[in-house]
Amino acid sequence: MRRRRIYEGKAKVLFEGPEPGTVVQYFKDDATAFNNQKKGTITGKGVLNNRISEYLMVRLAEIGIQTHFVRRLNMREQLVREVEIIPIEVVVRNIAAGNFCKRFGADEGTPLPRSIVEYYLKNDELGDPMICEEHITAFGWAATQDLDDIMQMSLRVNDFLSGLFMGVGLKLVDFKLEFGRLWENEEMRIVLADEISPDSCRLWDVETQEKLDKDRFRRDLGKVEEAYQEVARRLGVLPEAGPVDIKGPKVMQ
Ligand code: TMP
Ligand code: ASP
């Protein structure tokens, strides 16, 4: 079946869904870093992120976090509700890493006194600048009430996922979330959207501190594919046929 392509991002393609109000998210193996300055392919990433994000979204729904996720369709695609994406990237940090270290001169690995929530404007041309609540409400990207909901949901997601990952020997260092607006009978709800995967989280092994996320690609640390496989394996969602299956079909609509 040929579907109309709605949008192509750096790691995913969105197609029109089978029913009104739905969208198909196709996960690519493409990887970018530093706002598209570095480009590459991580073989099997799309298949693994599809499974990992499915698993995490389902677990979050079980604790009452509303998400856009409906169901996984196949190796690389999942059906989601159509939402209006709020143009903000919400980053939650538990341990100093990445840009936080650059910005504040902190040593990587330093635990933060408490979880810190940051906002960035989703705008590639501007390089996703960091913004604060004032910018968000003044420019109308989200209302104060929406932002309160977003902050509360983000902290709940952090608490839950920190525990879930700790259970499989991984530290949730930091992660990025995106939210969308969903309308139903004149009523608007804010739901968790996009994906949660080693592309959007920093995950370190509890024992060895080994990085098991996209930093292996960003910083040329090697064993990139293996890191994504290891996260999937620990969560119990590694496809059984292993790497052959993970490469999956190359063809795309
Ligand atoms: P940062 O340290 O580069 O700001 O990243 C913080 C977290 O957010 C990290 O887990 C990676 C994730 N992230 C994204 O998912 N997309 C992005 O565009 C950026 C900059 C970070
Ligand atoms: N996803 C962003 C990019 O494509 C940044 C990153 O994850 O490092 O450049």
Short mmCIF file of N, CA, C and O and ligand atoms in Angstrom, two decimals, residues 10 34-35 89-93 97-101 103 118 120 124 128 173-178 194 197-203 213-215 218, ligand 1:
data_model
loop_
_atom_site.label_atom_id
_atom_site.label_comp_id
_atom_site.label_asym_id
_atom_site.label_seq_id
_atom_site.Cartn_x
_atom_site.Cartn_y
_atom_site.Cartn_z
N LYS A 10 14.90 13.67 10.92
CA LYS A 10 16.25 13.15 10.82
C LYS A 10 16.29 11.63 11.07
O LYS A 10 17.08 10.93 10.45
N PHE A 34 24.75 16.84 16.65
CA PHE A 34 25.16 18.25 16.63
C PHE A 34 24.40 19.03 15.55
O PHE A 34 25.00 19.64 14.67
N ASN A 35 23.09 18.93 15.62
CA ASN A 35 22.21 19.61 14.68
C ASN A 35 22.59 19.36 13.22
O ASN A 35 22.78 20.28 12.45
N GLU A 89 11.42 21.07 22.97
CA GLU A 89 12.06 19.84 23.43
C GLU A 89 12.28 19.98 24.93
O GLU A 89 12.90 20.96 25.37
N VAL A 90 11.75 19.05 25.68
CA VAL A 90 11.90 19.08 27.13
C VAL A 90 13.03 18.12 27.50
O VAL A 90 12.95 16.93 27.19
N VAL A 91 14.07 18.63 28.12
CA VAL A 91 15.18 17.78 28.54
C VAL A 91 15.17 17.67 30.06
O VAL A 91 15.07 18.69 30.76
N VAL A 92 15.20 16.43 30.56
CA VAL A 92 15.30 16.21 32.01
C VAL A 92 16.69 15.63 32.28
O VAL A 92 17.11 14.69 31.60
N ARG A 93 17.40 16.22 33.25
CA ARG A 93 18.76 15.77 33.56
C ARG A 93 18.86 15.32 35.02
O ARG A 93 18.39 16.04 35.91
N ALA A 97 26.01 15.79 31.98
CA ALA A 97 26.57 15.18 30.76
C ALA A 97 26.30 16.12 29.59
O ALA A 97 25.55 17.09 29.72
N GLY A 98 26.93 15.81 28.47
CA GLY A 98 26.64 16.51 27.21
C GLY A 98 26.75 18.02 27.32
O GLY A 98 27.71 18.56 27.86
N ASN A 99 25.73 18.67 26.77
CA ASN A 99 25.72 20.12 26.71
C ASN A 99 25.72 20.80 28.07
O ASN A 99 26.19 21.93 28.20
N PHE A 100 25.17 20.11 29.06
CA PHE A 100 25.13 20.67 30.41
C PHE A 100 26.56 20.92 30.90
O PHE A 100 26.85 21.96 31.51
N CYS A 101 27.45 19.97 30.62
CA CYS A 101 28.85 20.10 31.05
C CYS A 101 29.52 21.25 30.33
O CYS A 101 30.26 22.03 30.94
N ARG A 103 28.04 23.88 29.04
CA ARG A 103 27.46 25.17 29.42
C ARG A 103 27.92 25.61 30.81
O ARG A 103 28.17 26.77 31.04
N GLU A 118 14.81 21.33 31.46
CA GLU A 118 15.17 22.44 30.57
C GLU A 118 14.29 22.42 29.34
O GLU A 118 13.81 21.36 28.94
N TYR A 120 14.00 23.62 25.18
CA TYR A 120 14.67 24.09 23.96
C TYR A 120 13.60 24.29 22.89
O TYR A 120 12.64 23.51 22.82
N ASP A 124 15.56 23.75 13.89
CA ASP A 124 16.88 23.35 13.39
C ASP A 124 17.68 24.54 12.87
O ASP A 124 18.89 24.60 13.07
N ASP A 128 18.10 24.79 17.75
CA ASP A 128 17.37 24.46 18.98
C ASP A 128 17.84 25.27 20.19
O ASP A 128 18.39 24.70 21.15
N VAL A 173 20.67 9.00 32.67
CA VAL A 173 21.47 10.22 32.91
C VAL A 173 20.64 11.46 32.55
O VAL A 173 20.52 12.39 33.33
N ASP A 174 20.09 11.44 31.33
CA ASP A 174 19.21 12.53 30.89
C ASP A 174 18.40 12.04 29.70
O ASP A 174 18.67 10.95 29.16
N PHE A 175 17.41 12.79 29.29
CA PHE A 175 16.60 12.41 28.13
C PHE A 175 15.79 13.60 27.65
O PHE A 175 15.66 14.60 28.36
N LYS A 176 15.27 13.45 26.42
CA LYS A 176 14.48 14.51 25.79
C LYS A 176 13.08 13.99 25.49
O LYS A 176 12.92 12.85 25.02
N LEU A 177 12.08 14.79 25.80
CA LEU A 177 10.69 14.41 25.48
C LEU A 177 10.06 15.45 24.58
O LEU A 177 10.46 16.62 24.59
N GLU A 178 9.06 15.02 23.82
CA GLU A 178 8.24 15.96 23.07
C GLU A 178 6.78 15.66 23.38
O GLU A 178 6.42 14.52 23.65
N ASP A 194 6.36 11.66 19.92
CA ASP A 194 7.69 11.35 19.39
C ASP A 194 8.15 9.95 19.80
O ASP A 194 7.42 8.98 19.58
N SER A 197 14.07 6.53 23.23
CA SER A 197 14.99 5.49 22.75
C SER A 197 16.42 5.91 23.09
O SER A 197 16.64 7.02 23.58
N PRO A 198 17.41 5.06 22.80
CA PRO A 198 18.79 5.49 23.04
C PRO A 198 19.23 6.67 22.16
O PRO A 198 20.30 7.23 22.38
N ASP A 199 18.39 7.07 21.18
CA ASP A 199 18.66 8.32 20.44
C ASP A 199 18.36 9.52 21.32
O ASP A 199 18.99 10.57 21.18
N SER A 200 17.37 9.39 22.20
CA SER A 200 16.88 10.56 22.94
C SER A 200 17.18 10.47 24.44
O SER A 200 16.76 11.34 25.21
N CYS A 201 17.89 9.41 24.86
CA CYS A 201 18.25 9.26 26.28
C CYS A 201 19.75 9.03 26.39
O CYS A 201 20.37 8.47 25.49
N ARG A 202 20.33 9.40 27.52
CA ARG A 202 21.67 8.92 27.85
C ARG A 202 21.51 7.81 28.88
O ARG A 202 20.86 8.03 29.93
N LEU A 203 22.09 6.65 28.58
CA LEU A 203 21.97 5.49 29.46
C LEU A 203 23.36 4.93 29.73
O LEU A 203 24.09 4.62 28.78
N ASP A 213 24.19 4.45 24.44
CA ASP A 213 23.25 5.37 23.79
C ASP A 213 23.93 6.08 22.63
O ASP A 213 25.07 5.75 22.28
N LYS A 214 23.26 7.09 22.07
CA LYS A 214 23.76 7.76 20.87
C LYS A 214 25.07 8.49 21.07
O LYS A 214 25.74 8.84 20.10
N ASP A 215 25.52 8.71 22.30
CA ASP A 215 26.84 9.31 22.52
C ASP A 215 27.95 8.45 21.89
O ASP A 215 28.99 8.98 21.51
N ARG A 218 27.87 9.97 18.52
CA ARG A 218 28.29 11.38 18.56
C ARG A 218 29.80 11.50 18.75
O ARG A 218 30.44 12.32 18.13
P1 TMP B 1 22.32 17.56 25.41
O1 TMP B 1 23.24 17.29 26.54
O2 TMP B 1 22.98 17.50 24.04
O3 TMP B 1 21.54 18.85 25.58
O4 TMP B 1 21.23 16.38 25.39
C1 TMP B 1 20.40 16.11 26.47
C2 TMP B 1 19.54 14.88 26.18
O5 TMP B 1 18.59 15.15 25.15
C3 TMP B 1 20.34 13.68 25.69
O6 TMP B 1 19.80 12.51 26.32
C4 TMP B 1 20.09 13.62 24.21
C5 TMP B 1 18.76 14.28 24.05
N1 TMP B 1 18.69 15.08 22.83
C6 TMP B 1 17.80 14.73 21.83
O7 TMP B 1 17.10 13.73 21.92
N2 TMP B 1 17.74 15.52 20.72
C7 TMP B 1 18.48 16.64 20.56
O8 TMP B 1 18.36 17.32 19.53
C8 TMP B 1 19.38 16.99 21.61
C9 TMP B 1 20.26 18.21 21.49
C10 TMP B 1 19.45 16.18 22.72
#
